[in-house]
Coordinates of C-alpha atoms and ligand atoms in Angstrom, one line a residue:
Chain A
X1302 CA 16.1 60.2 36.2
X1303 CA 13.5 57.6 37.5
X1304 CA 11.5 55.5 34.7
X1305 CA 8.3 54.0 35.4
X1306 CA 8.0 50.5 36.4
X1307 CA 5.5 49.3 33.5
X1308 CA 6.5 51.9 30.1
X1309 CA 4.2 54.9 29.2
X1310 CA 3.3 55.1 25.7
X1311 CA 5.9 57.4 24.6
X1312 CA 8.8 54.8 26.0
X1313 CA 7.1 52.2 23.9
X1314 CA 7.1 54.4 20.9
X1315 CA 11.1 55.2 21.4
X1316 CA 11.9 51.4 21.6
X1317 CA 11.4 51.7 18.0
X1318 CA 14.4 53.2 17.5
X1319 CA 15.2 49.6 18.7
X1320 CA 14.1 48.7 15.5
X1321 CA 15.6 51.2 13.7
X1322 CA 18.9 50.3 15.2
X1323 CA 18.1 47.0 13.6
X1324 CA 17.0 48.0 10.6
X1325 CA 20.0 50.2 10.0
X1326 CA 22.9 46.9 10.8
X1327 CA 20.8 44.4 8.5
X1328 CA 21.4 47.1 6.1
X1329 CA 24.9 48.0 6.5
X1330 CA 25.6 45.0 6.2
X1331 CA 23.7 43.5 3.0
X1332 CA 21.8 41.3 4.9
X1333 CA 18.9 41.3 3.3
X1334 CA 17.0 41.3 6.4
X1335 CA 15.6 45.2 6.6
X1336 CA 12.2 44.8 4.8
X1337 CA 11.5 41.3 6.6
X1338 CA 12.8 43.0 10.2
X1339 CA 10.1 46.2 9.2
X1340 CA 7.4 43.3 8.3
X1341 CA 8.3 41.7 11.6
X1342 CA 8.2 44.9 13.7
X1343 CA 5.6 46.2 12.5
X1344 CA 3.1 42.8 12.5
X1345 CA 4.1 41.8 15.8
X1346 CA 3.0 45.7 17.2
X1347 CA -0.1 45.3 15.1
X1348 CA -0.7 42.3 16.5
X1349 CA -0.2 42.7 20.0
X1350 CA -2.1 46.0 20.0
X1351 CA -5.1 44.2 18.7
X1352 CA -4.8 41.6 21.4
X1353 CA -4.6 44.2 24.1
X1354 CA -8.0 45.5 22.9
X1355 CA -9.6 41.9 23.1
X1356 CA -7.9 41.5 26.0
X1357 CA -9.2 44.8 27.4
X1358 CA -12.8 44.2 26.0
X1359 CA -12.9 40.5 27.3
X1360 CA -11.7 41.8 30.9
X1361 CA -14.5 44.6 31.1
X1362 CA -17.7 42.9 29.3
X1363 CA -17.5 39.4 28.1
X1364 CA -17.0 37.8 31.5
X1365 CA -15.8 34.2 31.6
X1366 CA -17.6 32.7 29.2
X1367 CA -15.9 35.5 26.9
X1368 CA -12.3 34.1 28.4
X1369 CA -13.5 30.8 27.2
X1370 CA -14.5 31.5 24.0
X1371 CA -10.9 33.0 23.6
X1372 CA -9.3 30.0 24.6
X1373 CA -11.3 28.0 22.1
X1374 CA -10.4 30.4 19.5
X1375 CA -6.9 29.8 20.7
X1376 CA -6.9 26.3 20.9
X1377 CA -8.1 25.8 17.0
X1378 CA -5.3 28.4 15.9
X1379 CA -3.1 26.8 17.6
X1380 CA -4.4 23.4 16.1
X1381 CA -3.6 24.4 12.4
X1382 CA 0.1 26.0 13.1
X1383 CA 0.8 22.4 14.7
X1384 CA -1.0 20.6 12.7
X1385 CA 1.0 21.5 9.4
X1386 CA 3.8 20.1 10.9
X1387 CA 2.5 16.8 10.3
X1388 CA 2.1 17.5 7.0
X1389 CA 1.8 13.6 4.9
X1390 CA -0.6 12.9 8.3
X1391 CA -4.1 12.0 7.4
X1392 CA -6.3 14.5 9.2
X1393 CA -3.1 15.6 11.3
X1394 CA -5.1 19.5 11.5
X1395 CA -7.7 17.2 13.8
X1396 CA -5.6 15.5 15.5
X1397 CA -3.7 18.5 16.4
X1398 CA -6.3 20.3 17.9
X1399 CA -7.8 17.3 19.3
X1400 CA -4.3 17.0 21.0
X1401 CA -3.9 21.1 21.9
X1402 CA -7.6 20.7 23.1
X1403 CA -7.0 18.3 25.5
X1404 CA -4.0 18.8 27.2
X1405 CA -5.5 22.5 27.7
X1406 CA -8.7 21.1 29.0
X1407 CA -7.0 18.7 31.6
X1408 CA -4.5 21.3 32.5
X1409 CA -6.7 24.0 32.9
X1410 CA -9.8 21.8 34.0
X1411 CA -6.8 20.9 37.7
X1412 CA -5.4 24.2 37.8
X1413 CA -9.0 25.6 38.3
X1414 CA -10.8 23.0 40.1
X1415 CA -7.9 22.8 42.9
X1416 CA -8.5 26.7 43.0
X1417 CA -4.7 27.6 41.8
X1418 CA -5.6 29.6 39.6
X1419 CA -8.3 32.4 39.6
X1420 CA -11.5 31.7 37.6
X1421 CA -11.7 34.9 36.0
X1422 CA -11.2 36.4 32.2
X1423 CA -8.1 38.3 33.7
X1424 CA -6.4 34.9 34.5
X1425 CA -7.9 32.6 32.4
X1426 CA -7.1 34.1 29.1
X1427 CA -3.4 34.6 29.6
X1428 CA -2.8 31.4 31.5
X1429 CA -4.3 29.5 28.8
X1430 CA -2.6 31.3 25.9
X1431 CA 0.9 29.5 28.4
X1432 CA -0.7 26.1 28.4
X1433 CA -2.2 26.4 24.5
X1434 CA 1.4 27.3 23.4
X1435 CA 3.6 24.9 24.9
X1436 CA 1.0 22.4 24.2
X1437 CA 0.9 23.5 20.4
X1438 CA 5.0 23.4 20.5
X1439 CA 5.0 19.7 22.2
X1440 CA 2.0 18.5 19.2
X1441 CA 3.7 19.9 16.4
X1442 CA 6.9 18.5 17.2
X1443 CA 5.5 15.2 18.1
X1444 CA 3.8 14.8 14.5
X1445 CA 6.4 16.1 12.7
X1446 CA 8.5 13.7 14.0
X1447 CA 6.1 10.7 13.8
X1448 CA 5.8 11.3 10.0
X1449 CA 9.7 11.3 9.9
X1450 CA 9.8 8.3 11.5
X1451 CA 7.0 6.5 9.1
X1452 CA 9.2 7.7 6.3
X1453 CA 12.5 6.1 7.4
X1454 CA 11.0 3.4 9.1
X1455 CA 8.7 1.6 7.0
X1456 CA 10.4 -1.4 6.2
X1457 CA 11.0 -1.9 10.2
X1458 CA 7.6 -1.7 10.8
X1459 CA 5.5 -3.6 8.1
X1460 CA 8.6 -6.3 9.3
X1461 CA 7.0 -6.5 12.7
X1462 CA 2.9 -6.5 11.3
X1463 CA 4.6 -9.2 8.9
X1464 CA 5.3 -11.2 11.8
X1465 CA 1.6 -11.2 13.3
X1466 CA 2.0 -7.6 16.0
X1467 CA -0.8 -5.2 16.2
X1468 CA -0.3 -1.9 14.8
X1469 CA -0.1 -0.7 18.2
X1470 CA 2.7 -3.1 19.2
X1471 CA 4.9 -2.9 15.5
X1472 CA 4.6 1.0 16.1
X1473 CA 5.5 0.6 19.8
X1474 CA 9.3 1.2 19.5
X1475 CA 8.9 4.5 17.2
X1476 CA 6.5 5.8 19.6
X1477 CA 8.4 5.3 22.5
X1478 CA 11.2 7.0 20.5
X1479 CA 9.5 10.2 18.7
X1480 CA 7.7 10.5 22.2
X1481 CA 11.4 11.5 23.6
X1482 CA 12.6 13.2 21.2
X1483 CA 9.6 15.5 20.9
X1484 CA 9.8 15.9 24.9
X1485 CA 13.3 16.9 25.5
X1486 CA 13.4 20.5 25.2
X1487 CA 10.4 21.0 27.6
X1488 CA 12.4 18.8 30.1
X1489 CA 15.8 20.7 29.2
X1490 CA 14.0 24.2 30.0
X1491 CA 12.3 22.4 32.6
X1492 CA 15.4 21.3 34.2
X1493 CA 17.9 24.7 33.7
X1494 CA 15.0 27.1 35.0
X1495 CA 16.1 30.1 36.9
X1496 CA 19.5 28.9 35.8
X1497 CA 19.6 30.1 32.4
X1498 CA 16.7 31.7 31.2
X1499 CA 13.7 34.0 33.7
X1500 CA 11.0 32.9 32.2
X1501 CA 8.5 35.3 30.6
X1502 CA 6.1 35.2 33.4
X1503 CA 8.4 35.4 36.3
X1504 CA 10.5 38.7 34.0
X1505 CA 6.9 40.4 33.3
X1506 CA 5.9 40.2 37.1
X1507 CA 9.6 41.3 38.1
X1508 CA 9.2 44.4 36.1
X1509 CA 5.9 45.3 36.9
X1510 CA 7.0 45.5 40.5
X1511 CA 6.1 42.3 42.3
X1512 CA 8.4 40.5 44.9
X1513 CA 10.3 38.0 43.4
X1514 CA 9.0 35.5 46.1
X1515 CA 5.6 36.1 45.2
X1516 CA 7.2 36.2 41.1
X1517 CA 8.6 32.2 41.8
X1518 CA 5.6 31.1 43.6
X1519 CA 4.2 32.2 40.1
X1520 CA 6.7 30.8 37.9
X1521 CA 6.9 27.4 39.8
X1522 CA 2.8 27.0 38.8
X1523 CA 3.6 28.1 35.2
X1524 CA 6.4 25.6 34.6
X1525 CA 4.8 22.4 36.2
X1526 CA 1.5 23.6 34.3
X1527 CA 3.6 24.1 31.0
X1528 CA 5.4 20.5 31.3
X1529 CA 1.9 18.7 32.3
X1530 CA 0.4 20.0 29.3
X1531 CA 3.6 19.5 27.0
X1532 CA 3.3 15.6 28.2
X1533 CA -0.1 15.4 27.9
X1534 CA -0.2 17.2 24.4
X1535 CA 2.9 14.8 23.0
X1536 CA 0.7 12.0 24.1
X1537 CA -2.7 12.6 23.1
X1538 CA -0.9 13.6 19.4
X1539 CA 1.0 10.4 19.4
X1540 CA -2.5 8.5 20.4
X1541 CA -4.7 10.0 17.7
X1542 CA -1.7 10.3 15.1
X1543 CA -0.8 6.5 15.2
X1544 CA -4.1 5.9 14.4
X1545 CA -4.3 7.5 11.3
X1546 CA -1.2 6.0 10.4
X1547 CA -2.5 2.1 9.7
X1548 CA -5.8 1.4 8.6
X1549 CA -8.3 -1.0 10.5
X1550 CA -6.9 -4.3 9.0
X1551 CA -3.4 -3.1 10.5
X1552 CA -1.9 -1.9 7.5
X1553 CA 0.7 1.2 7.6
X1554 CA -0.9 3.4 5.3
Chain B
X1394 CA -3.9 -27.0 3.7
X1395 CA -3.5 -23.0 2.4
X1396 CA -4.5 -22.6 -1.3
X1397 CA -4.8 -19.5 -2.5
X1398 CA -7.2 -18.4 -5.2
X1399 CA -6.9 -14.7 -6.7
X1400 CA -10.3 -14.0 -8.5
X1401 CA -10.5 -10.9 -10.8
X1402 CA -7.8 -8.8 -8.3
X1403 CA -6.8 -5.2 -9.3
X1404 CA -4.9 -2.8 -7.6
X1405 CA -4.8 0.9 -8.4
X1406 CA -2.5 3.5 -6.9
X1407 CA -2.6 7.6 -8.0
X1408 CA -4.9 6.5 -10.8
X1409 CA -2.3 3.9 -12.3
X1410 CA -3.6 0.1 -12.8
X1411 CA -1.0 -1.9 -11.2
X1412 CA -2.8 -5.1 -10.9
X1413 CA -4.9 -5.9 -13.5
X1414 CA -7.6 -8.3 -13.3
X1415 CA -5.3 -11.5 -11.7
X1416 CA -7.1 -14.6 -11.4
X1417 CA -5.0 -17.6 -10.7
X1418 CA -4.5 -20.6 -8.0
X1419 CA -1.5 -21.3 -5.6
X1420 CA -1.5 -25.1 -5.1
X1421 CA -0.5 -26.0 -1.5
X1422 CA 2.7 -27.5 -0.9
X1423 CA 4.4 -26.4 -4.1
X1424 CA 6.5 -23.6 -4.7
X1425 CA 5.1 -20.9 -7.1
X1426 CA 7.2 -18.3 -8.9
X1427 CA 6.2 -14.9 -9.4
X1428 CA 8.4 -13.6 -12.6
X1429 CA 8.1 -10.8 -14.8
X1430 CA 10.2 -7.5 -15.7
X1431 CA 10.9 -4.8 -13.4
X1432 CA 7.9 -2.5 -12.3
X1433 CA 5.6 -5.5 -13.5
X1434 CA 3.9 -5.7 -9.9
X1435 CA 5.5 -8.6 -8.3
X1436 CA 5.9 -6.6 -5.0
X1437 CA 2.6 -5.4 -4.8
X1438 CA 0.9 -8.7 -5.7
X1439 CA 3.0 -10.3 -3.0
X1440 CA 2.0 -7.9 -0.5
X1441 CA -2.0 -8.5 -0.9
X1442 CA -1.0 -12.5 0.5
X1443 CA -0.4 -11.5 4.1
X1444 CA -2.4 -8.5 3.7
X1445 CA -0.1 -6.0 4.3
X1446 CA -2.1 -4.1 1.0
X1447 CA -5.3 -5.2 -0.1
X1448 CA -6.8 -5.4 -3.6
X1449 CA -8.7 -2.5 -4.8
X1450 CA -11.0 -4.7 -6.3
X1451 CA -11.5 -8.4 -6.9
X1452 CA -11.2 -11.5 -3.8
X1453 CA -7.7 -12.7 -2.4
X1454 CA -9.0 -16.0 -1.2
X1455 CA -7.1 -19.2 1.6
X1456 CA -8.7 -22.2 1.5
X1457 CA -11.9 -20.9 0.2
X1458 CA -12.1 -17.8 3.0
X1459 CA -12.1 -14.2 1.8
X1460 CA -8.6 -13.1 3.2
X1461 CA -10.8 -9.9 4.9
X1462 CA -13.1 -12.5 6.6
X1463 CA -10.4 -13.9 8.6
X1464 CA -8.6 -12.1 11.7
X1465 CA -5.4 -10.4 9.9
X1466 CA -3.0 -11.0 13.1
X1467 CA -3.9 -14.9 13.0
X1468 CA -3.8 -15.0 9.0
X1469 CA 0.0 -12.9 9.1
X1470 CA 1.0 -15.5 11.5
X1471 CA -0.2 -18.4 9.2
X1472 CA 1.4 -16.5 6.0
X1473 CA 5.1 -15.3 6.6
X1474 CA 6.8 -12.5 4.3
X1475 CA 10.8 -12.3 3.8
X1476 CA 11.5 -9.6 2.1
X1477 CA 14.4 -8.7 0.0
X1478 CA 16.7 -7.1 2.5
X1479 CA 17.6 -8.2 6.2
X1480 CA 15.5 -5.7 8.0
X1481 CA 16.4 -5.9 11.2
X1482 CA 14.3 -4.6 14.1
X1483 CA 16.1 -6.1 17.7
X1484 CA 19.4 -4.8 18.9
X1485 CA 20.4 -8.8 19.3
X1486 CA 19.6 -12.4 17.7
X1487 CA 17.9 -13.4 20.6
X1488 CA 15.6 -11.1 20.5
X1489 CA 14.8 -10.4 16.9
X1490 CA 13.8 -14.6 17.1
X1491 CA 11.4 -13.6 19.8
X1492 CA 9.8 -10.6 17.9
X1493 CA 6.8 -12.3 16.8
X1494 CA 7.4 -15.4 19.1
X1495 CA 7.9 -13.7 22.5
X1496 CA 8.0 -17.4 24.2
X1497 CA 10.6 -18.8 22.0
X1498 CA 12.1 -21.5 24.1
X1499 CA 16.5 -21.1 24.2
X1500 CA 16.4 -25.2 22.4
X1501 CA 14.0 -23.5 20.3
X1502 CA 15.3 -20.9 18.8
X1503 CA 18.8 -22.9 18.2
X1504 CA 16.6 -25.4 16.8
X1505 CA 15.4 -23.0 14.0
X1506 CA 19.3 -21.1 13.9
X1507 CA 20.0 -24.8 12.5
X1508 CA 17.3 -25.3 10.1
X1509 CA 18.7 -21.8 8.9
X1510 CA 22.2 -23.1 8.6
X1511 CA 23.7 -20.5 11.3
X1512 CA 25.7 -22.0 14.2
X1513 CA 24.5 -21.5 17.6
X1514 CA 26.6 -19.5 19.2
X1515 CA 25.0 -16.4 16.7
X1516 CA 21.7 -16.7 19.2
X1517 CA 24.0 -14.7 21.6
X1518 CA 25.2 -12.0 18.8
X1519 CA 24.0 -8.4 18.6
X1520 CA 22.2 -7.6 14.7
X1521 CA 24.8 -4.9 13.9
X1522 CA 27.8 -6.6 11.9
X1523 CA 25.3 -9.3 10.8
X1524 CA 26.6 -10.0 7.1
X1525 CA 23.8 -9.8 4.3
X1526 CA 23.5 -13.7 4.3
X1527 CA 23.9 -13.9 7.8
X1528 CA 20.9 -11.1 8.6
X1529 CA 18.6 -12.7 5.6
X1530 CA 19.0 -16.2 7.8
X1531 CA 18.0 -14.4 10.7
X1532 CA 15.0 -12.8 9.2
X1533 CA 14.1 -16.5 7.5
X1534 CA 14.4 -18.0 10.9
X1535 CA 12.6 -15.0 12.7
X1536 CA 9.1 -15.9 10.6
X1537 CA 10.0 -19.5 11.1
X1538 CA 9.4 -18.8 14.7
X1539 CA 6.2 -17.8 14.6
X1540 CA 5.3 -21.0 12.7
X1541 CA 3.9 -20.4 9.4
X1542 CA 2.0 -22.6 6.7
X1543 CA 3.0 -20.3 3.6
X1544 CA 6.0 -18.2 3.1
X1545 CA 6.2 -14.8 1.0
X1546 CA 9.9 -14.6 -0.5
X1547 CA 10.6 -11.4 -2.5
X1548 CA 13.9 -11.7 -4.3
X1549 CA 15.4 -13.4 -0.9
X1550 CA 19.0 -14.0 -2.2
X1551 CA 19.1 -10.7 -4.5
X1552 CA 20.7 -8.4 -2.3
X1553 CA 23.6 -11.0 -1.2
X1554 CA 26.8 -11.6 -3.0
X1555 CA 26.3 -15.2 -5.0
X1556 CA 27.9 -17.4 -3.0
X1557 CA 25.6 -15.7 0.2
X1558 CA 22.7 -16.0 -2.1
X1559 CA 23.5 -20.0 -3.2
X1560 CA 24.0 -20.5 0.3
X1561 CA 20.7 -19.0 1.6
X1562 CA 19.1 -20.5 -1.4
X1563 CA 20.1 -24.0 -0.3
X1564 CA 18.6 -23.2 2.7
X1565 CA 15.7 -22.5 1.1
X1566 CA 15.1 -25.4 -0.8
X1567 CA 15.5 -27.7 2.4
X1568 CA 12.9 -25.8 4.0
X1569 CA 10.3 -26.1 1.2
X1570 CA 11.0 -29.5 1.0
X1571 CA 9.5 -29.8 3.9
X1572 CA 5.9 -28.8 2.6
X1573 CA 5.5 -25.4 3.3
X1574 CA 3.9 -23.7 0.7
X1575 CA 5.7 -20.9 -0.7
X1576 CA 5.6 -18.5 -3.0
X1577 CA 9.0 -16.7 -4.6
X1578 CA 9.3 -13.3 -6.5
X1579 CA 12.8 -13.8 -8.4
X1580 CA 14.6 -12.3 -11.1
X1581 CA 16.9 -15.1 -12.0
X1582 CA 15.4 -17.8 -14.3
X1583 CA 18.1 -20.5 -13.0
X1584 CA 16.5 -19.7 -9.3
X1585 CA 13.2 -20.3 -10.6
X1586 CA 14.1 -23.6 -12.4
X1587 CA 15.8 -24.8 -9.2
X1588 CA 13.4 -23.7 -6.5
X1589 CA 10.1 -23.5 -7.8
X1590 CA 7.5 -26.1 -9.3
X1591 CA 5.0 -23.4 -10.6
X1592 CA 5.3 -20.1 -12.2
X1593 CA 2.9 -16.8 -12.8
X1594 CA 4.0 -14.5 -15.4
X1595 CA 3.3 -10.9 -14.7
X1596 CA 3.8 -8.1 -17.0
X1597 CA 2.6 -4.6 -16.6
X1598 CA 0.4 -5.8 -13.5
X1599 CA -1.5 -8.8 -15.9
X1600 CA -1.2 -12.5 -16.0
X1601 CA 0.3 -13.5 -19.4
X1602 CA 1.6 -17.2 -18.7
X1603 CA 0.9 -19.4 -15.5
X1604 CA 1.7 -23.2 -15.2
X1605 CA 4.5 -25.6 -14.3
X1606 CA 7.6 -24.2 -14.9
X1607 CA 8.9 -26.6 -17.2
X1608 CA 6.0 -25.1 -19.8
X1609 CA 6.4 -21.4 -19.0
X1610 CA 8.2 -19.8 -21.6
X1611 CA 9.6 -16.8 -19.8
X1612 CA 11.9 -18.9 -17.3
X1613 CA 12.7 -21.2 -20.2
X1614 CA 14.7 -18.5 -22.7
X1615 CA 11.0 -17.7 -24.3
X1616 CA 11.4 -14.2 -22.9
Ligands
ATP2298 N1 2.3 3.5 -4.0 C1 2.5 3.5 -5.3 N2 2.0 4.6 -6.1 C2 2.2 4.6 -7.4 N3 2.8 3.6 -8.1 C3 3.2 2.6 -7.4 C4 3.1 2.5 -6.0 N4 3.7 1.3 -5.6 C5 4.1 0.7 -6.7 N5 3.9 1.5 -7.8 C6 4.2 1.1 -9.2 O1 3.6 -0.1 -9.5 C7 4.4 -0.8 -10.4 C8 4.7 -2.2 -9.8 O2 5.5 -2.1 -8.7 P1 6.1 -3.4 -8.0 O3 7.0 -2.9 -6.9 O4 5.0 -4.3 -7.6 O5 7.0 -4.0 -9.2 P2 7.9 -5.3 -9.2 O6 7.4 -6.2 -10.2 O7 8.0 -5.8 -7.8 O8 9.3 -4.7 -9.6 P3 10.8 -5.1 -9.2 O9 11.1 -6.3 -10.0 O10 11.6 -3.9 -9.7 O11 10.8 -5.2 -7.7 C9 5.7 0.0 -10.6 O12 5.6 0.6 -11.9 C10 5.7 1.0 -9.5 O13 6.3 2.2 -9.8
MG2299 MG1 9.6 -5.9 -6.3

């Protein structure tokens, strides 16, 4: 028995018994997992079902502006999910979307200009959902940790304004610091590529029938877009959020 | 010179009047205690001096200059704050001198190791295993570097064991002796006889008693 390439609607509605399967174990086994596996099931079909409808409406009548606007949309979501993780951050919703919304503008703004990338809704949209989430990832990390660090390192820093540094310079050594930290696991899946995981793009081109070497030539674009944007994000986050840490007179707020 | 005048200072936090109303002088060249009970707002009067914290209301004034007229980098290297415990920031001696001093000459720096009774051959030492006293010198000879007029002491010898905190206390008094202005948060009355030629009283965040310290009650068993 052959199977399609790409599922037909009735193999999509069988991998439910996926679920199902899931369902039953979490049961079984007291987890207390079933209703939140349903909930999860369940909002992520919803979910994706609606997206294929924008997706679908976007491709046939909203043109590129339409993609755009998407991306926008994106871009601010994805600027309140990260921007909660810098929760004790003045403004950090802001400055996480100012972050998200830069590091997608560049990254898009070089894919696009050096003609890499397609300018059309088709491309566009998913492309920049990649760059908008591994951006949003690199941001939320990067303030999350940079409020950590204001919390533990206080005294080490009103040490160094104490002795006459900028804000800038008594913050230098945290920055440097969070800016690893939050940078790492983009440079670990950066680094173990191909070894470890197939990335989503290079899986979902795979399956749908394209030569790997034209799948590679794909993913190569994706990661180097996906670690420029993750760099770019980290920065820009660590840029604006140290500025809401200290006041104008270089105080640590 | 650096004379300080407070005029009408309050500082508010969540609601809370920490500071209320202060308005008092620090003479130049003298040594002024800042005493009162726990919570009284020692700390966060100190703090407004250097201007890591500024009042809510009310004037923090040097030598007749609104502290907010003057550039904060220049007036933090002119007013230097030791704080109760070593705080560290360097992986080694060498460097931590150089933090706010980055041309700190080598004669230099053992110059000021000397005036804070460590030998020399601690300029070559890494900060971890520094002992209490030891890391309190270091942080003492660290805002030396930089070359202040006034230095900010909160509870300097608290966190050491006593004969550290003597020790470092000695040290101290040599230095002020010198002329630099100072100003000292303490606990202990005995420290406050020894070190210090004037005292403010603070309790819950207002002035109750200022003067010499030989006429403030508080230091003297008047509680
Ligand atoms: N950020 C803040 N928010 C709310 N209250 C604060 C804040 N900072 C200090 N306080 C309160 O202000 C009061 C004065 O604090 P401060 O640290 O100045 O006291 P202190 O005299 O130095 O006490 P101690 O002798 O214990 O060091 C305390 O009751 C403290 O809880
Ligand atoms: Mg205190």
């Amino acid at each position: 028995m052959s199977s399609p390439a790409v599922p037909e609607w009735t193999g999509v509605a069988l991998s439910v018994s996926l679920v199902g399967l899931a369902v039953l174990i979490a049961w079984r086994q007291r987890l207390g997992l079933a209703r939140e596996i349903v909930i999860a099931g369940v909002r992520a079909g919803v979910q994706l079902f609606l997206v294929g409808a924008v997706l679908l409406f976007l491709f046939k009548h909203a043109g590129l502006p339409g993609g755009f606007a998407w991306l926008a949309v994106m871009v601010v979501i994805a600027g309140q999910v990260a921007g909660r993780r810098g929760k004790g951050l003045r403004h950090s919703r802001y400055v996480a979307t100012a972050a998200v919304a830069i590091a997608a503008a560049v990254t898009m703004g070089v894919l696009m200009a050096f003609g890499v990338i397609q300018t059309t809704p088709r491309v566009v949209v998913p492309v920049g959902g990649m760059v908008v989430s591994g951006s949003m990832a690199a941001t939320g990390v990067t303030l999350s940790r940079m409020v950590a660090e204001v919390r533990g390192q206080r005294a080490a820093i009103e040490a160094r304004l104490s002795l006459g540094l900028s804000a800038a310079a008594a913050f230098a050594p945290h920055r440097r610091e969070l800016l690893r930290t939050a940078l790492i696991p983009t440079l670990d899946s950066t680094k173990v590529v191909g070894l470890i995981s197939l990335p989503g793009a290079m899986t979902g081109l795979i399956l749908a029938g394209v030569s790997p070497e034209v799948a590679i030539r794909y993913q190569i674009v994706v990661m180097y877009m996906l670690l420029a944007a993750a760099v770019m994000a980290a920065l820009a986050a660590a840029e604006l959020g140290q500025r809401m840490l200290f006041t104008a007179a270089q105080q640590l707020r | 010179m650096s004379r300080f005048d407070l005029r009408e200072v309050c500082v508010r936090r969540e609601g809370h009047l920490i500071i209320d109303r202060v308005t008092a002088t620090i003479a130049p060249g003298r040594c002024t205690a800042l005493v009162g009970p726990s919570g009284a707002g020692k700390t966060t009067l100190l703090r407004l001096f250097n201007r890591l914290d500024d009042p809510s209301t009310g004037t923090v004034l040097l030598d007749g200059a609104p502290l907010d007229t003057l550039d904060v980098l220049a007036l933090r290297r002119r007013v230097g704050l030791v704080g109760q415990r070593p705080v560290l920031v360097s992986a080694s001696v060498r460097e931590e001198l150089r933090v706010g001093a980055p041309h700190l000459t080598d004669d230099e720096a053992l110059g000021l190791l000397k005036r804070v009774g460590l030998p020399a051959e601690f300029h070559e030492r890494p900060t971890e295993g520094l002992s209490g006293g030891e890391g309190q010198r270091v942080c003492l000879a660290r805002t030396l570097a930089v070359g202040p007029e006034v230095l900010l002491l909160d509870e300097p010898t608290s966190a050491l064991d006593p004969e550290a905190a003597a020790a470092v206390e000695d040290t101290l008094c040599a230095l002020l002796s010198g002329g630099l202005t100072a100003i000292l948060v303490s606990h202990s009355a005995a420290q406050v006889q020894r070190m210090a030629d004037d005292a403010l009283v603070l309790r819950k965040g207002q002035l109750v008693e200022s003067g010499p310290v030989a006429g403030v009650r508080y230091v003297n068993g008047g509680g």
